[in-house]
CSV table of C-alpha atoms in Angstrom, one decimal:
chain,number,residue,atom,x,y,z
A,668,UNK,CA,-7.5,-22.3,23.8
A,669,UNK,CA,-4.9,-22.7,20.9
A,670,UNK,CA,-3.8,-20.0,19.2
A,671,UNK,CA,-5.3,-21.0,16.3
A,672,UNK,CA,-8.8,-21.1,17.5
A,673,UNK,CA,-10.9,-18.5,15.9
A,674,UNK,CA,-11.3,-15.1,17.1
A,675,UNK,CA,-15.1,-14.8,18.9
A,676,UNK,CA,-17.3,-12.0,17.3
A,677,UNK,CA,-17.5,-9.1,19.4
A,678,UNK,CA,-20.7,-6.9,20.1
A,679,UNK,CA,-22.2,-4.8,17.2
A,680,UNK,CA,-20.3,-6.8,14.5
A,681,UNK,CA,-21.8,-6.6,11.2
A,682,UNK,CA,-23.0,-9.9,9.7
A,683,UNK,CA,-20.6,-10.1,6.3
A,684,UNK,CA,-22.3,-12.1,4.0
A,685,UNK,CA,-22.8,-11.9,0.1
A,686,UNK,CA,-24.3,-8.1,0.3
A,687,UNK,CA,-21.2,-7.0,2.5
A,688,UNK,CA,-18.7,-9.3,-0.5
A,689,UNK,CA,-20.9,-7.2,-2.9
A,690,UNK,CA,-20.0,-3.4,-1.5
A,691,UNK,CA,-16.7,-4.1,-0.4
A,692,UNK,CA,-16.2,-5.8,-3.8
A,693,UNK,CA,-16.6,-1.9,-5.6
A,694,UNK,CA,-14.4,-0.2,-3.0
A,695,UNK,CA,-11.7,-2.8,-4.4
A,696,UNK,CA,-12.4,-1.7,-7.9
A,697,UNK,CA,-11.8,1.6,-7.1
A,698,UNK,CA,-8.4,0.5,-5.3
A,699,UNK,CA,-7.7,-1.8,-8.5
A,700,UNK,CA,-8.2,0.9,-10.8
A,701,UNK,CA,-6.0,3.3,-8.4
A,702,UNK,CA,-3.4,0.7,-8.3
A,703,UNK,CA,-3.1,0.1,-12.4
A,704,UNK,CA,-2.5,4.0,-12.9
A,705,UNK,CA,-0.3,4.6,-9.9
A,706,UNK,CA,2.0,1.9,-11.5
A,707,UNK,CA,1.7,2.5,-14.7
A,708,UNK,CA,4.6,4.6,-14.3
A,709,UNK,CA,6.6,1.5,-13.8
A,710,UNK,CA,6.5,0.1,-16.9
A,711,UNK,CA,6.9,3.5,-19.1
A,712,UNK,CA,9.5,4.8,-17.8
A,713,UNK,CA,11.8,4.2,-20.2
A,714,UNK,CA,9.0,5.9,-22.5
A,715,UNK,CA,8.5,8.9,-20.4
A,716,UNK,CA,12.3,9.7,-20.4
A,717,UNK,CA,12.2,10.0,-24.2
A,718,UNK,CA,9.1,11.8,-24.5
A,719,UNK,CA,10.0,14.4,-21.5
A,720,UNK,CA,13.8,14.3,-22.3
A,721,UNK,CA,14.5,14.1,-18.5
A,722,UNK,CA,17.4,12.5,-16.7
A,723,UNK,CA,17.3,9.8,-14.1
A,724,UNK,CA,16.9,12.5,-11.4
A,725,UNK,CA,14.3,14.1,-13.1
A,726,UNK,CA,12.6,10.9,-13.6
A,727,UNK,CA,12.4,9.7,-10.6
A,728,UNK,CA,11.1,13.0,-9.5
A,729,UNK,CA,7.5,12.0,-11.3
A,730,UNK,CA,7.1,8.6,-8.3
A,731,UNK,CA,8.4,10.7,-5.9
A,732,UNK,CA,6.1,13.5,-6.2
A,733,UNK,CA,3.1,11.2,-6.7
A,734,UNK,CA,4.2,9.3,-2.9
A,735,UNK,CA,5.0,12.6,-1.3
A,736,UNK,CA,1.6,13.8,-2.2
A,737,UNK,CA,0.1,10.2,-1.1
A,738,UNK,CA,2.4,9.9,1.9
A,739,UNK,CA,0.9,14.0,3.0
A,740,UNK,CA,-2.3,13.2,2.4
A,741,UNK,CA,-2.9,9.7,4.3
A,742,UNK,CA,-3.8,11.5,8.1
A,743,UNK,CA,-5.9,14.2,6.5
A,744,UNK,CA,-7.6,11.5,4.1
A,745,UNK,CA,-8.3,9.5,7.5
A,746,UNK,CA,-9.8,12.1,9.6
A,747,UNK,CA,-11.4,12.9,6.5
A,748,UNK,CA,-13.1,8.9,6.5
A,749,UNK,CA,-13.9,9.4,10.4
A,750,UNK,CA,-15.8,12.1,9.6
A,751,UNK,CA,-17.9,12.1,6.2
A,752,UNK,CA,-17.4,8.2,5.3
A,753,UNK,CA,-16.4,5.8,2.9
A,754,UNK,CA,-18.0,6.8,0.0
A,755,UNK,CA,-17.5,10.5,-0.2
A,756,UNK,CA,-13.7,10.3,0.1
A,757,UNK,CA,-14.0,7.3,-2.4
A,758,UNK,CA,-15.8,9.2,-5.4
A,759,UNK,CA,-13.5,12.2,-4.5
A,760,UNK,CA,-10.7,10.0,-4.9
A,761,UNK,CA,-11.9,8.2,-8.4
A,762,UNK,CA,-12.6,11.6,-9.3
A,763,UNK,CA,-8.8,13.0,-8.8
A,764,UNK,CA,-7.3,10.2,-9.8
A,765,UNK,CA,-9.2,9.5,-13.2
A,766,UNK,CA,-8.3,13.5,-14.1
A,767,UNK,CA,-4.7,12.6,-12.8
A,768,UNK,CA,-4.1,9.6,-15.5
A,769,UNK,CA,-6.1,11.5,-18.2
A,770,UNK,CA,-3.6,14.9,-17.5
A,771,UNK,CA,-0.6,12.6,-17.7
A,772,UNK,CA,-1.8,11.3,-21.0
A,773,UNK,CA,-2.2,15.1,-22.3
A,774,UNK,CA,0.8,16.4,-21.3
A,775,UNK,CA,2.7,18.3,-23.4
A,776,UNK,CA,5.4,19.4,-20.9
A,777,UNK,CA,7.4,18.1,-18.0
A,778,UNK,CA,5.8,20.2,-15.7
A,779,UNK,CA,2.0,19.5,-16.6
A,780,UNK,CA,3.0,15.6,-16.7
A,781,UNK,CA,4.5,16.1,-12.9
A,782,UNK,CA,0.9,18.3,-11.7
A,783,UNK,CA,-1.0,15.2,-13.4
A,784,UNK,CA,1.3,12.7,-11.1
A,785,UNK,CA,0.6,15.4,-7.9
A,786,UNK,CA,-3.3,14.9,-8.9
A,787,UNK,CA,-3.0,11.1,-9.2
A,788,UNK,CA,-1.1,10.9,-6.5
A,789,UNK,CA,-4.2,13.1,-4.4
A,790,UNK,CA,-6.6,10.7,-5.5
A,791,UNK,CA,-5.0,7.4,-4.8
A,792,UNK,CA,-4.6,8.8,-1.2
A,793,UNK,CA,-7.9,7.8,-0.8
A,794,UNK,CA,-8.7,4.5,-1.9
A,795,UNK,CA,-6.7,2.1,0.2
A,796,UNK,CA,-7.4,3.1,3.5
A,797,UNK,CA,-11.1,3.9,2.8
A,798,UNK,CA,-11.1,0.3,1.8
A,799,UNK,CA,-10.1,-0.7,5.0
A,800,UNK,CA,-12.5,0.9,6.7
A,801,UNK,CA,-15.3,-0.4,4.5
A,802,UNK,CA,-13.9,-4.1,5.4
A,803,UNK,CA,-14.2,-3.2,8.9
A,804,UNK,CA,-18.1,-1.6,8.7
A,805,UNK,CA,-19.3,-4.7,6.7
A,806,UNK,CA,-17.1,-7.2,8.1
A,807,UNK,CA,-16.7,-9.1,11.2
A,808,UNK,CA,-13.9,-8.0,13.3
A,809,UNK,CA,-12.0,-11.5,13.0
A,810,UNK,CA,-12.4,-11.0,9.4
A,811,UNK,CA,-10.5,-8.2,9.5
A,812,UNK,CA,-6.4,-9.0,8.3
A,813,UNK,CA,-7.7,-11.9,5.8
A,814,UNK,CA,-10.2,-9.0,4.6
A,815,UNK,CA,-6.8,-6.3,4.3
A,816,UNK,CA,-5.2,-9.1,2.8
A,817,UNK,CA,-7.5,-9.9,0.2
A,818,UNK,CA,-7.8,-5.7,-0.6
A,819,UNK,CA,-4.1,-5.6,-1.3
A,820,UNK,CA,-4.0,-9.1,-3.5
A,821,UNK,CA,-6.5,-7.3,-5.9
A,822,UNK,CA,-4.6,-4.4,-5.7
A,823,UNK,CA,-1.6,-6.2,-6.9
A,824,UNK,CA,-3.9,-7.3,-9.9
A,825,UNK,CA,-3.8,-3.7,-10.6
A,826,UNK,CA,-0.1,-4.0,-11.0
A,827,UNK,CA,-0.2,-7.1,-13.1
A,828,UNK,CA,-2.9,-5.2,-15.6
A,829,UNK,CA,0.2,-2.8,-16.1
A,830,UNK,CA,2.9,-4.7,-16.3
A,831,UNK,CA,1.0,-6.9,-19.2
A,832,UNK,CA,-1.9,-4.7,-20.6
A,833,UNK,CA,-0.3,-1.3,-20.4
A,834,UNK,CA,3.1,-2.0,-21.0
A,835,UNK,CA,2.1,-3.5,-24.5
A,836,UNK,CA,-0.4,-0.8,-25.3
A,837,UNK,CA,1.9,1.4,-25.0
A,838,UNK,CA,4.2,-0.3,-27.8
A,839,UNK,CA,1.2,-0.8,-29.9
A,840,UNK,CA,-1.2,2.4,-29.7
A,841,UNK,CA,1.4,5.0,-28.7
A,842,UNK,CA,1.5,6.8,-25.3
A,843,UNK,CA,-1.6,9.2,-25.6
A,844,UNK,CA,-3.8,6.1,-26.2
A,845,UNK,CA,-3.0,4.2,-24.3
A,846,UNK,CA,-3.2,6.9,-21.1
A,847,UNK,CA,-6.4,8.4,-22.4
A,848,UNK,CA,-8.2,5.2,-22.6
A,849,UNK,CA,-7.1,3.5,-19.1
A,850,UNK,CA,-8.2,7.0,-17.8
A,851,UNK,CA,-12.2,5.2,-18.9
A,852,UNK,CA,-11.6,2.8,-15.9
A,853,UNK,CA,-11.7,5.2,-13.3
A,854,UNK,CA,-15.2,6.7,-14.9
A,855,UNK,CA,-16.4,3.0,-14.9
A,856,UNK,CA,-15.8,2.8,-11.1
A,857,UNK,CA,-17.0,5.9,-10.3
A,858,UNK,CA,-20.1,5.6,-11.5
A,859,UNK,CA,-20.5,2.3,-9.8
A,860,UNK,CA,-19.7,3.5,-6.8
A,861,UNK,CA,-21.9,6.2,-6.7
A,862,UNK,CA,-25.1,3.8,-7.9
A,863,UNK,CA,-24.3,0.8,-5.9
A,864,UNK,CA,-21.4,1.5,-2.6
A,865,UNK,CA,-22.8,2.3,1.2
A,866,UNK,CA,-20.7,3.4,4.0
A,867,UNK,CA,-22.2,0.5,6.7
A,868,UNK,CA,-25.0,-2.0,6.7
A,869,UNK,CA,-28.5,-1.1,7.8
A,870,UNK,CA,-28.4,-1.4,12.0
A,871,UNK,CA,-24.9,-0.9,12.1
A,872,UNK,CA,-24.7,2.9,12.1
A,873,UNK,CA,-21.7,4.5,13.7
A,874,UNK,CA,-21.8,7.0,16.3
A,875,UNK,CA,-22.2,10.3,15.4
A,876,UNK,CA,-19.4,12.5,14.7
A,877,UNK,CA,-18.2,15.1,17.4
A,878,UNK,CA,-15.5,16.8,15.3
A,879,UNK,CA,-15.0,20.2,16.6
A,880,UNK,CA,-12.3,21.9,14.4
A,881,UNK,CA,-8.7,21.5,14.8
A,882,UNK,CA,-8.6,20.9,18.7
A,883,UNK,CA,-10.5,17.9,17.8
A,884,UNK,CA,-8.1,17.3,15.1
A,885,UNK,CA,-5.2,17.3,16.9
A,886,UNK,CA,-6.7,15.3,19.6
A,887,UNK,CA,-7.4,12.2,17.2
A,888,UNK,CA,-4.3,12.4,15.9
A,889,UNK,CA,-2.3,12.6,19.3
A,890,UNK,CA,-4.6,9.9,20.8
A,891,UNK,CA,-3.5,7.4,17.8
A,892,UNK,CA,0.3,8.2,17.4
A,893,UNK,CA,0.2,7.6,21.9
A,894,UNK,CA,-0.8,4.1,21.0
A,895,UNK,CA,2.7,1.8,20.7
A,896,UNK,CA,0.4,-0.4,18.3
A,897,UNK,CA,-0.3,2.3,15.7
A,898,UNK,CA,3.7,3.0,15.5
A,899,UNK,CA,4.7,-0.3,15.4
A,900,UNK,CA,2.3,-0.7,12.6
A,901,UNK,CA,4.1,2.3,10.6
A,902,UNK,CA,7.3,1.3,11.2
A,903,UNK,CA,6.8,-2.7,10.0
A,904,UNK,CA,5.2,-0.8,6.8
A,905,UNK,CA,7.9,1.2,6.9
A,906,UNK,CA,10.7,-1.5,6.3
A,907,UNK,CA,8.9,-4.1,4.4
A,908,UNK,CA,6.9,-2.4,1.7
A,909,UNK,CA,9.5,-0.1,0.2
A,910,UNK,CA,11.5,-2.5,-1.7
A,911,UNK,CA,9.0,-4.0,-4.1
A,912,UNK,CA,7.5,-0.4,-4.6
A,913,UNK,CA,10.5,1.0,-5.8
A,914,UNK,CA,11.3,-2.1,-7.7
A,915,UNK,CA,7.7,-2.4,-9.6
A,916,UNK,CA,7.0,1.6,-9.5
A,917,UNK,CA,9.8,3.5,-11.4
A,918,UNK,CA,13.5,1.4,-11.2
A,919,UNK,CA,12.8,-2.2,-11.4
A,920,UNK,CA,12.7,-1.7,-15.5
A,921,UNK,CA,15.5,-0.3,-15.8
A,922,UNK,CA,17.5,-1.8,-13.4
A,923,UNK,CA,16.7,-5.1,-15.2
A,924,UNK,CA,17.5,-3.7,-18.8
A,925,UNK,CA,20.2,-1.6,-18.3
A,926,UNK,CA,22.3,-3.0,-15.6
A,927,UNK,CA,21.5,-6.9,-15.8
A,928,UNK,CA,20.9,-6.7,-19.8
A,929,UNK,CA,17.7,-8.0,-20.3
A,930,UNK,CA,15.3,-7.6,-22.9
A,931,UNK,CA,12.4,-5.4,-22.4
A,932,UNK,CA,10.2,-8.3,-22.6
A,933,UNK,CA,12.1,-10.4,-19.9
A,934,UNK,CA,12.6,-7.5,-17.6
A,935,UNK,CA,8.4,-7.0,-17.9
A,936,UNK,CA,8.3,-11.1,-17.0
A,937,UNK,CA,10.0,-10.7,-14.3
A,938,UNK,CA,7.8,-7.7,-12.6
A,939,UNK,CA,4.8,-9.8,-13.7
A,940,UNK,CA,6.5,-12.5,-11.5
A,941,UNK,CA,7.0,-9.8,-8.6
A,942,UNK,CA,3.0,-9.5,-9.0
A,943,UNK,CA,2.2,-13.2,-9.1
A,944,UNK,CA,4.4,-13.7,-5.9
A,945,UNK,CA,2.7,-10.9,-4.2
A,946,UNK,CA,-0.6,-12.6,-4.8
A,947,UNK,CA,0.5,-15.8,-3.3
A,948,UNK,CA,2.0,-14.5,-0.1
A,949,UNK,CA,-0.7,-11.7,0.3
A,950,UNK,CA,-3.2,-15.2,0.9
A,951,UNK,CA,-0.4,-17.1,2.9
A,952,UNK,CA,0.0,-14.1,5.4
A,953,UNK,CA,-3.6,-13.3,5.5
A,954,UNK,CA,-4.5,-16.9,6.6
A,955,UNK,CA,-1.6,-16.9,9.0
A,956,UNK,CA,-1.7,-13.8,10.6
A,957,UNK,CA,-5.8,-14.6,11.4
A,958,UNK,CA,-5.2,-18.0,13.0
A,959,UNK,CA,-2.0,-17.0,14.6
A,960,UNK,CA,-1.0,-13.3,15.6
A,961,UNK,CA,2.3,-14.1,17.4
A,962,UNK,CA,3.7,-14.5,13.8
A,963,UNK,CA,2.9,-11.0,12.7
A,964,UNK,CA,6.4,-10.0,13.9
A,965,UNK,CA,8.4,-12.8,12.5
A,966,UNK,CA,6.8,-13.1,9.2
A,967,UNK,CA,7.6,-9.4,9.2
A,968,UNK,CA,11.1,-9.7,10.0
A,969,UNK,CA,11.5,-12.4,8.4
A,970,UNK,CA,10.4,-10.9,4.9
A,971,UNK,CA,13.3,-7.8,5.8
A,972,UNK,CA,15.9,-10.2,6.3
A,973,UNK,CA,14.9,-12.6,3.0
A,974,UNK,CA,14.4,-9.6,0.7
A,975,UNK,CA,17.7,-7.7,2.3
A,976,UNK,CA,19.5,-10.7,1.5
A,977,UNK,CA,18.3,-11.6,-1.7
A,978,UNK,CA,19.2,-7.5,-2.6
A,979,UNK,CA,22.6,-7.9,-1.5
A,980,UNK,CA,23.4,-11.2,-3.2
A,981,UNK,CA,21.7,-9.9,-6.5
A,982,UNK,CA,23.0,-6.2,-6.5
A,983,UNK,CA,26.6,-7.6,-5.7
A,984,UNK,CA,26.9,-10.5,-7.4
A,985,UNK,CA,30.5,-11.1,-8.4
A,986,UNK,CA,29.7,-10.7,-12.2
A,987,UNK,CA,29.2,-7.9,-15.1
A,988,UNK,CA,25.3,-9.5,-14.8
A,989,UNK,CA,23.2,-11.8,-12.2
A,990,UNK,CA,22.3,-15.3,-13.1
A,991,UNK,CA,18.9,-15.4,-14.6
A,992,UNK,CA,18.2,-17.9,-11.6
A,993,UNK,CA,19.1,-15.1,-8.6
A,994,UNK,CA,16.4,-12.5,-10.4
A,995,UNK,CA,14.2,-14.7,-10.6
A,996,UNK,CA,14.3,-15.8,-6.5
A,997,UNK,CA,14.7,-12.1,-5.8
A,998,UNK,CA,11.2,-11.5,-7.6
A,999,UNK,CA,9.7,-14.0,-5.6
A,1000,UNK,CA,11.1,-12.7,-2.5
A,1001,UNK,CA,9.8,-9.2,-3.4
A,1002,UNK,CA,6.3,-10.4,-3.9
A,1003,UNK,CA,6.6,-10.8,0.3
A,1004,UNK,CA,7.2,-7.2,0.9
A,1005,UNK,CA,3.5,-5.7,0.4
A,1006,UNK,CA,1.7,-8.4,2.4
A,1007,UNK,CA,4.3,-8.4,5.1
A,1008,UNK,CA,3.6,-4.4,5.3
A,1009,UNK,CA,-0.4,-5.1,5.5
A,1010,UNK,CA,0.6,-6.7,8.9
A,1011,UNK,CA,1.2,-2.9,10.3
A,1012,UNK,CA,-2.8,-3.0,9.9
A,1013,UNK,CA,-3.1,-5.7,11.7
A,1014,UNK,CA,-1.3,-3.8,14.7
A,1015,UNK,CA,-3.0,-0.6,14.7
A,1016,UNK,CA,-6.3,-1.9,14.1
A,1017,UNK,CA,-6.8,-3.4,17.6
A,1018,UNK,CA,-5.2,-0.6,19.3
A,1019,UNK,CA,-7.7,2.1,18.2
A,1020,UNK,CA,-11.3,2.7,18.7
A,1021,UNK,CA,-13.9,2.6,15.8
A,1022,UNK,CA,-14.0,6.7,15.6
A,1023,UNK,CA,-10.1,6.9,15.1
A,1024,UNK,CA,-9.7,3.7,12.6
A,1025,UNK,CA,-9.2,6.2,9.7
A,1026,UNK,CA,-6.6,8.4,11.1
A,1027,UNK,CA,-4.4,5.5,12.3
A,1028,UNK,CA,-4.5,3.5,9.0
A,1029,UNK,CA,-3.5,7.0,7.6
A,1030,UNK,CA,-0.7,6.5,9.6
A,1031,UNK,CA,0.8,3.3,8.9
A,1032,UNK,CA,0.0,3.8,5.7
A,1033,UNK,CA,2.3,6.7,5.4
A,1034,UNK,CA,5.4,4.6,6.4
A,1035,UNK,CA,6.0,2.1,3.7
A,1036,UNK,CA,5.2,5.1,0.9
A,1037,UNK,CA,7.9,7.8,2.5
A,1038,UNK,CA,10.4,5.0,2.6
A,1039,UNK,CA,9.7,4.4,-1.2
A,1040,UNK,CA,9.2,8.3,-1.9
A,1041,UNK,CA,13.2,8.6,0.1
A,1042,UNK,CA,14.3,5.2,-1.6
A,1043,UNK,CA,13.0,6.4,-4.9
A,1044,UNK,CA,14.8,9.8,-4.8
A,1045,UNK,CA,18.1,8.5,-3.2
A,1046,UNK,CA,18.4,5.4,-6.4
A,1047,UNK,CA,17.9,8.8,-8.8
A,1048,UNK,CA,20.4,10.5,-7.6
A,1049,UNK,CA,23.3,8.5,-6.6
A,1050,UNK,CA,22.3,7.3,-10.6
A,1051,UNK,CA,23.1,10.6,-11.8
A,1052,UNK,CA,26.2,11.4,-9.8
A,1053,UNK,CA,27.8,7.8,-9.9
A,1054,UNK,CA,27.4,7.3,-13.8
A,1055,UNK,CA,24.0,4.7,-13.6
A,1056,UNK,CA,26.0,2.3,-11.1
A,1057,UNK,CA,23.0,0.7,-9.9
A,1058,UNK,CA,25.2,-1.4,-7.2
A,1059,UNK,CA,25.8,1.7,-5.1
A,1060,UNK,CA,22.7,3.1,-5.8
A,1061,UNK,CA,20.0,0.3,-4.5
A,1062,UNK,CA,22.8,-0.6,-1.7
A,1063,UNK,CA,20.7,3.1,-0.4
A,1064,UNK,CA,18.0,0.2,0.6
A,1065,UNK,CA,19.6,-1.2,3.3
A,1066,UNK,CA,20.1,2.4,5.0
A,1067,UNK,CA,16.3,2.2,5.5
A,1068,UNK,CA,15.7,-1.4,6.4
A,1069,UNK,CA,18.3,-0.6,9.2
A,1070,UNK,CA,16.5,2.1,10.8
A,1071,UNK,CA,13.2,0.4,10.6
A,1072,UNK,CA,14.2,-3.2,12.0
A,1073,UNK,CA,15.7,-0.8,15.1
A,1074,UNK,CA,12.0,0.7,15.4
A,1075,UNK,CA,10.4,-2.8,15.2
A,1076,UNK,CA,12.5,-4.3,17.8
A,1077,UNK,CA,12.0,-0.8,20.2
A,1078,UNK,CA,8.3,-0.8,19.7
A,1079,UNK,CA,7.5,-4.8,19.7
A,1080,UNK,CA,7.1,-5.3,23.5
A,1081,UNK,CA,5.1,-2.2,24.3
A,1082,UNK,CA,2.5,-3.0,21.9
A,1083,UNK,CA,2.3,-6.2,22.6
A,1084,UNK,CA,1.7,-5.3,26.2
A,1085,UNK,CA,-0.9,-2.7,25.4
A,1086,UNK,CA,-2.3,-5.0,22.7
A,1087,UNK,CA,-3.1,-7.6,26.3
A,1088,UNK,CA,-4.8,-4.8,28.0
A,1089,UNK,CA,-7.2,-3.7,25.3
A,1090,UNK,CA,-8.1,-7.7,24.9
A,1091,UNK,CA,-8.8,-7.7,28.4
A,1092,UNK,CA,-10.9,-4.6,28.8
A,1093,UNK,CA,-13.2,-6.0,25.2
A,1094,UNK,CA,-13.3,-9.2,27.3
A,1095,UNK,CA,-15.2,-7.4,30.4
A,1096,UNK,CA,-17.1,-4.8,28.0
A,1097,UNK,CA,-18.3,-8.5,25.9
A,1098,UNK,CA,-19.6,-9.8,29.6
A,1099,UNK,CA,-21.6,-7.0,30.6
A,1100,UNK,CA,-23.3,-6.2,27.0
A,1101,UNK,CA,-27.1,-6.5,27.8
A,1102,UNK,CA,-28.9,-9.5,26.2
């Protein structure tokens, strides 16, 4: 059989199918929406600065609270999904994060603006991976990193709606408009949600639950992290998603206007472009990594080594500015990083059971968004104490890319031989399911 050859169903897959494109298709609204006010930031910061009359440090501090409350709440959000489904943690989350964007909007003070990021933050824990898991209730199983693909593509729509829509609100209607009424997305969605979303098609019920307090906590949690799969998956999050998240979330702006001297108009093209990239590749990886996994690990290598190099070239180029032709290649190259980190998914997914599928996306999920919450904070300070030279401070990228390539490489051939065995024991459970 090649290895492009489809994957076979497997017993008790759910059928897909317009009614499955139609319920998945409002859990990714509620991940759109999540995504346009988690990176709304990006294209205000500038804005917030003035209106807060913060420092870089300071500023930073408003991303890297928002991730450190996403990053913590990804394994509890998880067990959380295993345990009450989709569409309870979903409306909780629309619910947090709609409050989160309208609080940020109201702020009169610093520290209410950084409790409306914590609450955003909360809320936008939930969305991504309780997509996921709706993907894989309504969806067939070979379905499923096309399907995760396709999730984070609309997501980056999200991003695109900021970097155009809200980034020339906010120049037009002022900051409290333009907060206050994107906050009306998020009661859109919810309400949609609540009439139209269900956790699993009808004959395709999951087990019922056996939680039994924290023992039973602990054990999901220790039986996923024992599985080399679901830390490979972390750790290729880890070192491919952090660069475009710190690039579109908080610093790419200014990085672009203040040290390359572009115009606030050019410097939003250019994250638009990091968007449209992501887009592009998100379907290009999707497609590849269903026909052919044995590419998961060099397309995800591959993307570290591109973007590292494309950093390097663009942060240390032998001039006061880069040439408008390196930004615009390093944009591209950034649009890489967020389908390359879906691929962690991809390993995790087949090395866990149905009833732990929540708390080991929580997990991989948690790597790409420390290395941005630790990459955000370390650009914000080496800012501050170097005088705003952003050569030394983004060089604090590479430190991160090092240690996860190491993990990658450690981690690669164990789950790859675990991957084989659980094959191979589906394989004898497929032949002995009852006609």
């Amino acid at each position: 059989m090649s290895s492009a050859a489809p994957a076979p169903s497997l017993p008790g897959d759910p059928p897909g199918g317009r009614r499955a494109a139609w319920v998945w298709g409002i859990g990714v609204a509620v991940y759109f929406v999540a995504i346009i006010f988690r990176t709304s930031l990006g294209v205000a910061g500038l804005d917030a600065a003035d209106r807060f009359h913060v420092n870089a440090s300071a500023l930073s501090t408003f991303s890297i609270l928002q991730l450190l409350v996403y990053a913590g709440m990804q394994i509890p959000v998880g067990l959380m999904i295993d345990r009450l489904g989709t569409k309870k943690v979903l409306a909780l989350g629309a619910v947090l994060f709609t409050l989160g964007q309208l609080g940020f909007a109201l702020s009169p003070s610093y520290g209410m603006a950084l409790v409306s990021r914590g609450l955003l933050g909360c809320g936008d824990a939930m969305t991504f991976i309780s997509v996921l898991r709706l993907g894989t209730r309504w969806f067939p199983a070979r379905r499923g990193p096309l399907i995760g693909q396709v999730a984070a593509l609309f997501g980056m729509a999200g991003n695109l709606v900021s970097t155009l829509l809200i980034a020339r609100a906010l120049h037009g209607l002022g900051w409290t408009t333009t907060f206050v009424g994107s906050a009306a997305a998020g009661v859109v969605v919810l309400v949609l949600l609540l009439l139209f979303l269900k956790d699993h098609p009808e004959g395709h019920e999951p087990p019922p639950a056996t939680h039994k307090g924290s023992a039973f906590v602990r054990r999901q949690i220790g039986a996923s992290w024992r599985e080399p799969g679901t830390r490979l998956g972390m750790w290729v999050h880890f070192t491919t998603q952090f660069p475009a998240m710190v690039f579109l979330l908080l610093w790419g702006l200014p990085f672009l206007v203040e040290a390359q001297g572009l115009s606030r108009s050019t410097a939003g093209e250019l994250l638009t472009l990091v968007v449209l990239s992501t887009m592009v590749f998100g379907l290009v990886y999707g497609q590849i990594v269903a026909r052919h996994h044995e590419a998961r690990i060099p397309l995800a290598l591959g993307t570290v080594a591109a973007t590292a190099l494309l950093w390097a070239s663009t942060i240390f180029y032998p001039a006061a500015h880069a040439p408008t032709w390196l930004l615009i290649v390093l944009c591209v190259v950034l649009g890489a990083c967020g389908p390359a980190s879906m691929i962690g998914f991809d390993f995790a997914r087949p090395a866990n059971p149905p009833e732990r599928q929540g708390t080991a996306s929580g997990i991989v999920n948690m790597g790409g968004f420390i290395a941005s919450m630790t990459t955000l904070l370390a650009v914000g300070v080496l800012l501050d104490a170097t005088g705003d030279d952003y050569r030394i401070a983004f060089a604090s990228v590479f430190v991160l890319e090092a240690v996860g390539v190491v993990q990658i490489l450690r981690l690669r051939s164990r789950a790859a031989h675990r991957e084989r065995e659980q094959r191979v024991i589906s394989r004898v459970e497929a032949v002995h399911v009852p006609a």
